[in-house]
JSON list of C-alpha atoms in Angstrom, two decimals:
[
{"chain": "A", "resi": 1, "resn": "ALA", "atom": "CA", "xyz": [1.17, 12.01, 8.17]},
{"chain": "A", "resi": 2, "resn": "GLY", "atom": "CA", "xyz": [4.39, 12.45, 11.50]},
{"chain": "A", "resi": 3, "resn": "LEU", "atom": "CA", "xyz": [4.60, 16.48, 10.47]},
{"chain": "A", "resi": 4, "resn": "LEU", "atom": "CA", "xyz": [0.99, 16.06, 10.48]},
{"chain": "A", "resi": 5, "resn": "VAL", "atom": "CA", "xyz": [0.58, 15.16, 14.15]},
{"chain": "A", "resi": 6, "resn": "LEU", "atom": "CA", "xyz": [3.62, 17.30, 14.65]},
{"chain": "A", "resi": 7, "resn": "PHE", "atom": "CA", "xyz": [1.79, 20.91, 13.55]},
{"chain": "A", "resi": 8, "resn": "GLY", "atom": "CA", "xyz": [-1.08, 19.32, 15.30]},
{"chain": "A", "resi": 9, "resn": "LEU", "atom": "CA", "xyz": [0.10, 19.18, 18.79]},
{"chain": "A", "resi": 10, "resn": "LEU", "atom": "CA", "xyz": [2.31, 22.33, 18.03]},
{"chain": "A", "resi": 11, "resn": "PHE", "atom": "CA", "xyz": [-0.68, 24.21, 17.31]},
{"chain": "A", "resi": 12, "resn": "ALA", "atom": "CA", "xyz": [-2.61, 21.95, 20.22]},
{"chain": "A", "resi": 13, "resn": "ALA", "atom": "CA", "xyz": [-0.07, 23.89, 22.62]},
{"chain": "A", "resi": 14, "resn": "ALA", "atom": "CA", "xyz": [-0.11, 27.65, 20.90]},
{"chain": "A", "resi": 15, "resn": "ALA", "atom": "CA", "xyz": [-4.21, 26.61, 20.93]},
{"chain": "A", "resi": 16, "resn": "VAL", "atom": "CA", "xyz": [-3.03, 25.82, 25.16]},
{"chain": "A", "resi": 17, "resn": "ALA", "atom": "CA", "xyz": [-1.14, 29.02, 26.03]},
{"chain": "A", "resi": 18, "resn": "SER", "atom": "CA", "xyz": [-3.10, 31.64, 23.65]},
{"chain": "A", "resi": 19, "resn": "GLY", "atom": "CA", "xyz": [-6.08, 30.76, 24.75]},
{"chain": "A", "resi": 20, "resn": "ILE", "atom": "CA", "xyz": [-7.89, 31.92, 20.28]},
{"chain": "A", "resi": 21, "resn": "TRP", "atom": "CA", "xyz": [-11.07, 28.06, 20.29]},
{"chain": "A", "resi": 22, "resn": "GLN", "atom": "CA", "xyz": [-9.60, 28.60, 15.52]},
{"chain": "A", "resi": 23, "resn": "ARG", "atom": "CA", "xyz": [-6.16, 26.57, 16.56]},
{"chain": "A", "resi": 24, "resn": "TRP", "atom": "CA", "xyz": [-8.34, 24.16, 18.18]},
{"chain": "A", "resi": 25, "resn": "ILE", "atom": "CA", "xyz": [-9.52, 23.37, 15.19]},
{"chain": "A", "resi": 26, "resn": "LEU", "atom": "CA", "xyz": [-6.17, 23.67, 12.77]},
{"chain": "A", "resi": 27, "resn": "ALA", "atom": "CA", "xyz": [-5.27, 21.36, 15.89]},
{"chain": "A", "resi": 28, "resn": "ALA", "atom": "CA", "xyz": [-7.25, 18.42, 15.60]},
{"chain": "A", "resi": 29, "resn": "ILE", "atom": "CA", "xyz": [-7.22, 19.10, 12.02]},
{"chain": "A", "resi": 30, "resn": "LEU", "atom": "CA", "xyz": [-3.69, 18.36, 11.12]},
{"chain": "A", "resi": 31, "resn": "ALA", "atom": "CA", "xyz": [-3.38, 15.49, 13.57]},
{"chain": "A", "resi": 32, "resn": "GLY", "atom": "CA", "xyz": [-6.12, 14.06, 12.20]},
{"chain": "A", "resi": 33, "resn": "ALA", "atom": "CA", "xyz": [-4.58, 14.12, 8.81]},
{"chain": "A", "resi": 34, "resn": "GLY", "atom": "CA", "xyz": [-1.37, 12.79, 10.43]},
{"chain": "A", "resi": 35, "resn": "LEU", "atom": "CA", "xyz": [-3.11, 9.47, 12.23]},
{"chain": "A", "resi": 36, "resn": "ALA", "atom": "CA", "xyz": [-5.64, 8.60, 9.32]},
{"chain": "A", "resi": 37, "resn": "VAL", "atom": "CA", "xyz": [-2.73, 8.69, 6.68]},
{"chain": "A", "resi": 38, "resn": "ILE", "atom": "CA", "xyz": [-0.57, 6.32, 9.01]},
{"chain": "A", "resi": 39, "resn": "TYR", "atom": "CA", "xyz": [-3.20, 4.27, 9.83]},
{"chain": "A", "resi": 40, "resn": "LEU", "atom": "CA", "xyz": [-3.38, 4.14, 6.16]},
{"chain": "A", "resi": 41, "resn": "LEU", "atom": "CA", "xyz": [-0.48, 3.22, 5.62]},
{"chain": "A", "resi": 42, "resn": "LYS", "atom": "CA", "xyz": [-0.79, 0.70, 8.04]},
{"chain": "A", "resi": 43, "resn": "MET", "atom": "CA", "xyz": [-2.38, -1.34, 5.88]},
{"chain": "A", "resi": 44, "resn": "LYS", "atom": "CA", "xyz": [-1.40, -3.54, 4.29]},
{"chain": "A", "resi": 45, "resn": "LEU", "atom": "CA", "xyz": [-3.13, -4.34, -0.06]},
{"chain": "A", "resi": 46, "resn": "PRO", "atom": "CA", "xyz": [-3.97, -8.41, -0.15]},
{"chain": "A", "resi": 47, "resn": "GLU", "atom": "CA", "xyz": [-0.30, -9.08, -2.21]},
{"chain": "A", "resi": 48, "resn": "GLN", "atom": "CA", "xyz": [-0.74, -10.38, -5.89]},
{"chain": "A", "resi": 49, "resn": "ARG", "atom": "CA", "xyz": [1.53, -13.88, -6.50]},
{"chain": "A", "resi": 50, "resn": "ILE", "atom": "CA", "xyz": [1.95, -13.47, -9.94]},
{"chain": "A", "resi": 51, "resn": "GLU", "atom": "CA", "xyz": [3.06, -16.70, -11.07]},
{"chain": "A", "resi": 52, "resn": "VAL", "atom": "CA", "xyz": [5.21, -17.66, -14.12]},
{"chain": "A", "resi": 53, "resn": "THR", "atom": "CA", "xyz": [5.83, -20.30, -16.21]},
{"chain": "A", "resi": 54, "resn": "GLN", "atom": "CA", "xyz": [8.68, -21.03, -18.55]},
{"chain": "A", "resi": 55, "resn": "LYS", "atom": "CA", "xyz": [8.32, -23.29, -21.11]},
{"chain": "A", "resi": 56, "resn": "VAL", "atom": "CA", "xyz": [11.44, -25.59, -22.80]},
{"chain": "A", "resi": 57, "resn": "ASP", "atom": "CA", "xyz": [11.23, -26.60, -27.15]},
{"chain": "A", "resi": 58, "resn": "LEU", "atom": "CA", "xyz": [14.36, -27.99, -27.33]},
{"chain": "A", "resi": 59, "resn": "SER", "atom": "CA", "xyz": [15.96, -29.14, -30.54]},
{"chain": "A", "resi": 60, "resn": "GLY", "atom": "CA", "xyz": [16.57, -32.35, -31.98]},
{"chain": "A", "resi": 61, "resn": "ASP", "atom": "CA", "xyz": [16.25, -35.89, -30.21]},
{"chain": "A", "resi": 62, "resn": "VAL", "atom": "CA", "xyz": [15.83, -35.74, -26.69]},
{"chain": "A", "resi": 63, "resn": "SER", "atom": "CA", "xyz": [16.14, -38.53, -24.36]},
{"chain": "A", "resi": 64, "resn": "LEU", "atom": "CA", "xyz": [16.38, -38.59, -20.86]},
{"chain": "A", "resi": 65, "resn": "GLU", "atom": "CA", "xyz": [19.72, -39.04, -18.91]},
{"chain": "A", "resi": 66, "resn": "GLN", "atom": "CA", "xyz": [20.36, -39.89, -15.87]},
{"chain": "A", "resi": 67, "resn": "MET", "atom": "CA", "xyz": [22.90, -36.21, -13.78]},
{"chain": "A", "resi": 68, "resn": "TYR", "atom": "CA", "xyz": [25.73, -36.54, -11.89]},
{"chain": "A", "resi": 69, "resn": "CYS", "atom": "CA", "xyz": [27.26, -33.82, -10.27]},
{"chain": "A", "resi": 70, "resn": "LYS", "atom": "CA", "xyz": [30.74, -33.00, -11.79]},
{"chain": "A", "resi": 71, "resn": "ASN", "atom": "CA", "xyz": [32.37, -33.24, -9.16]},
{"chain": "A", "resi": 72, "resn": "CYS", "atom": "CA", "xyz": [30.82, -35.42, -6.66]},
{"chain": "A", "resi": 73, "resn": "GLY", "atom": "CA", "xyz": [29.28, -37.39, -8.85]},
{"chain": "A", "resi": 74, "resn": "ALA", "atom": "CA", "xyz": [26.16, -37.77, -6.89]},
{"chain": "A", "resi": 75, "resn": "ALA", "atom": "CA", "xyz": [23.33, -38.32, -8.17]},
{"chain": "A", "resi": 76, "resn": "LEU", "atom": "CA", "xyz": [21.58, -34.98, -9.06]},
{"chain": "A", "resi": 77, "resn": "ASP", "atom": "CA", "xyz": [17.27, -34.89, -9.56]},
{"chain": "A", "resi": 78, "resn": "SER", "atom": "CA", "xyz": [15.29, -31.81, -10.70]},
{"chain": "A", "resi": 79, "resn": "LYS", "atom": "CA", "xyz": [15.55, -29.93, -7.01]},
{"chain": "A", "resi": 80, "resn": "SER", "atom": "CA", "xyz": [18.90, -29.19, -8.12]},
{"chain": "A", "resi": 81, "resn": "VAL", "atom": "CA", "xyz": [18.18, -27.78, -11.80]},
{"chain": "A", "resi": 82, "resn": "SER", "atom": "CA", "xyz": [17.45, -24.14, -11.90]},
{"chain": "A", "resi": 83, "resn": "LEU", "atom": "CA", "xyz": [17.28, -21.35, -14.16]},
{"chain": "A", "resi": 84, "resn": "GLN", "atom": "CA", "xyz": [18.69, -18.50, -13.29]},
{"chain": "A", "resi": 85, "resn": "ALA", "atom": "CA", "xyz": [18.95, -15.57, -15.97]},
{"chain": "A", "resi": 86, "resn": "GLY", "atom": "CA", "xyz": [18.27, -17.33, -19.10]},
{"chain": "A", "resi": 87, "resn": "ALA", "atom": "CA", "xyz": [20.63, -19.59, -18.41]},
{"chain": "A", "resi": 88, "resn": "ILE", "atom": "CA", "xyz": [20.23, -23.51, -16.48]},
{"chain": "A", "resi": 89, "resn": "PHE", "atom": "CA", "xyz": [21.97, -23.90, -13.33]},
{"chain": "A", "resi": 90, "resn": "VAL", "atom": "CA", "xyz": [22.60, -27.05, -11.50]},
{"chain": "A", "resi": 91, "resn": "GLU", "atom": "CA", "xyz": [23.63, -26.68, -7.55]},
{"chain": "A", "resi": 92, "resn": "CYS", "atom": "CA", "xyz": [24.05, -30.32, -6.09]},
{"chain": "A", "resi": 93, "resn": "PRO", "atom": "CA", "xyz": [23.51, -31.48, -2.06]},
{"chain": "A", "resi": 94, "resn": "TYR", "atom": "CA", "xyz": [25.99, -32.67, -1.57]},
{"chain": "A", "resi": 95, "resn": "CYS", "atom": "CA", "xyz": [28.99, -31.19, -2.30]},
{"chain": "A", "resi": 96, "resn": "GLU", "atom": "CA", "xyz": [27.30, -27.69, -3.13]},
{"chain": "A", "resi": 97, "resn": "THR", "atom": "CA", "xyz": [28.90, -26.91, -5.45]},
{"chain": "A", "resi": 98, "resn": "SER", "atom": "CA", "xyz": [27.50, -24.71, -9.30]},
{"chain": "A", "resi": 99, "resn": "TYR", "atom": "CA", "xyz": [27.60, -24.55, -12.42]},
{"chain": "A", "resi": 100, "resn": "GLN", "atom": "CA", "xyz": [26.00, -24.56, -15.79]},
{"chain": "A", "resi": 101, "resn": "ILE", "atom": "CA", "xyz": [24.85, -26.70, -17.87]},
{"chain": "A", "resi": 102, "resn": "GLU", "atom": "CA", "xyz": [26.13, -25.60, -21.33]},
{"chain": "A", "resi": 103, "resn": "GLU", "atom": "CA", "xyz": [24.42, -27.73, -24.08]},
{"chain": "A", "resi": 104, "resn": "ALA", "atom": "CA", "xyz": [26.84, -28.80, -27.15]},
{"chain": "A", "resi": 105, "resn": "PRO", "atom": "CA", "xyz": [27.40, -28.06, -30.30]},
{"chain": "A", "resi": 106, "resn": "LYS", "atom": "CA", "xyz": [25.85, -30.66, -32.52]},
{"chain": "A", "resi": 107, "resn": "TRP", "atom": "CA", "xyz": [27.72, -30.57, -35.95]}
]
């Protein structure tokens, strides 16, 4: 877009120097096309928001227990747990320790 505007200005300068009216038309077309491309690039389409919901299917009997930080022993809440690359991670808001939760084998 910048090159189109630049060439439009060059053709306008050449039209002034030589007095050929056809160069004015080409200068206007080039500059107008460059400005139109710049305008279209400035306009943004509304961002589409994609929401992903993951459901976890737990095997066996599951009971709800309070989670505690392995490092400092502080009680953790649901905001401390996150899913990253398919693994469950916990970050303690008090000592800022981060670790992965691993499921113990059932045998």
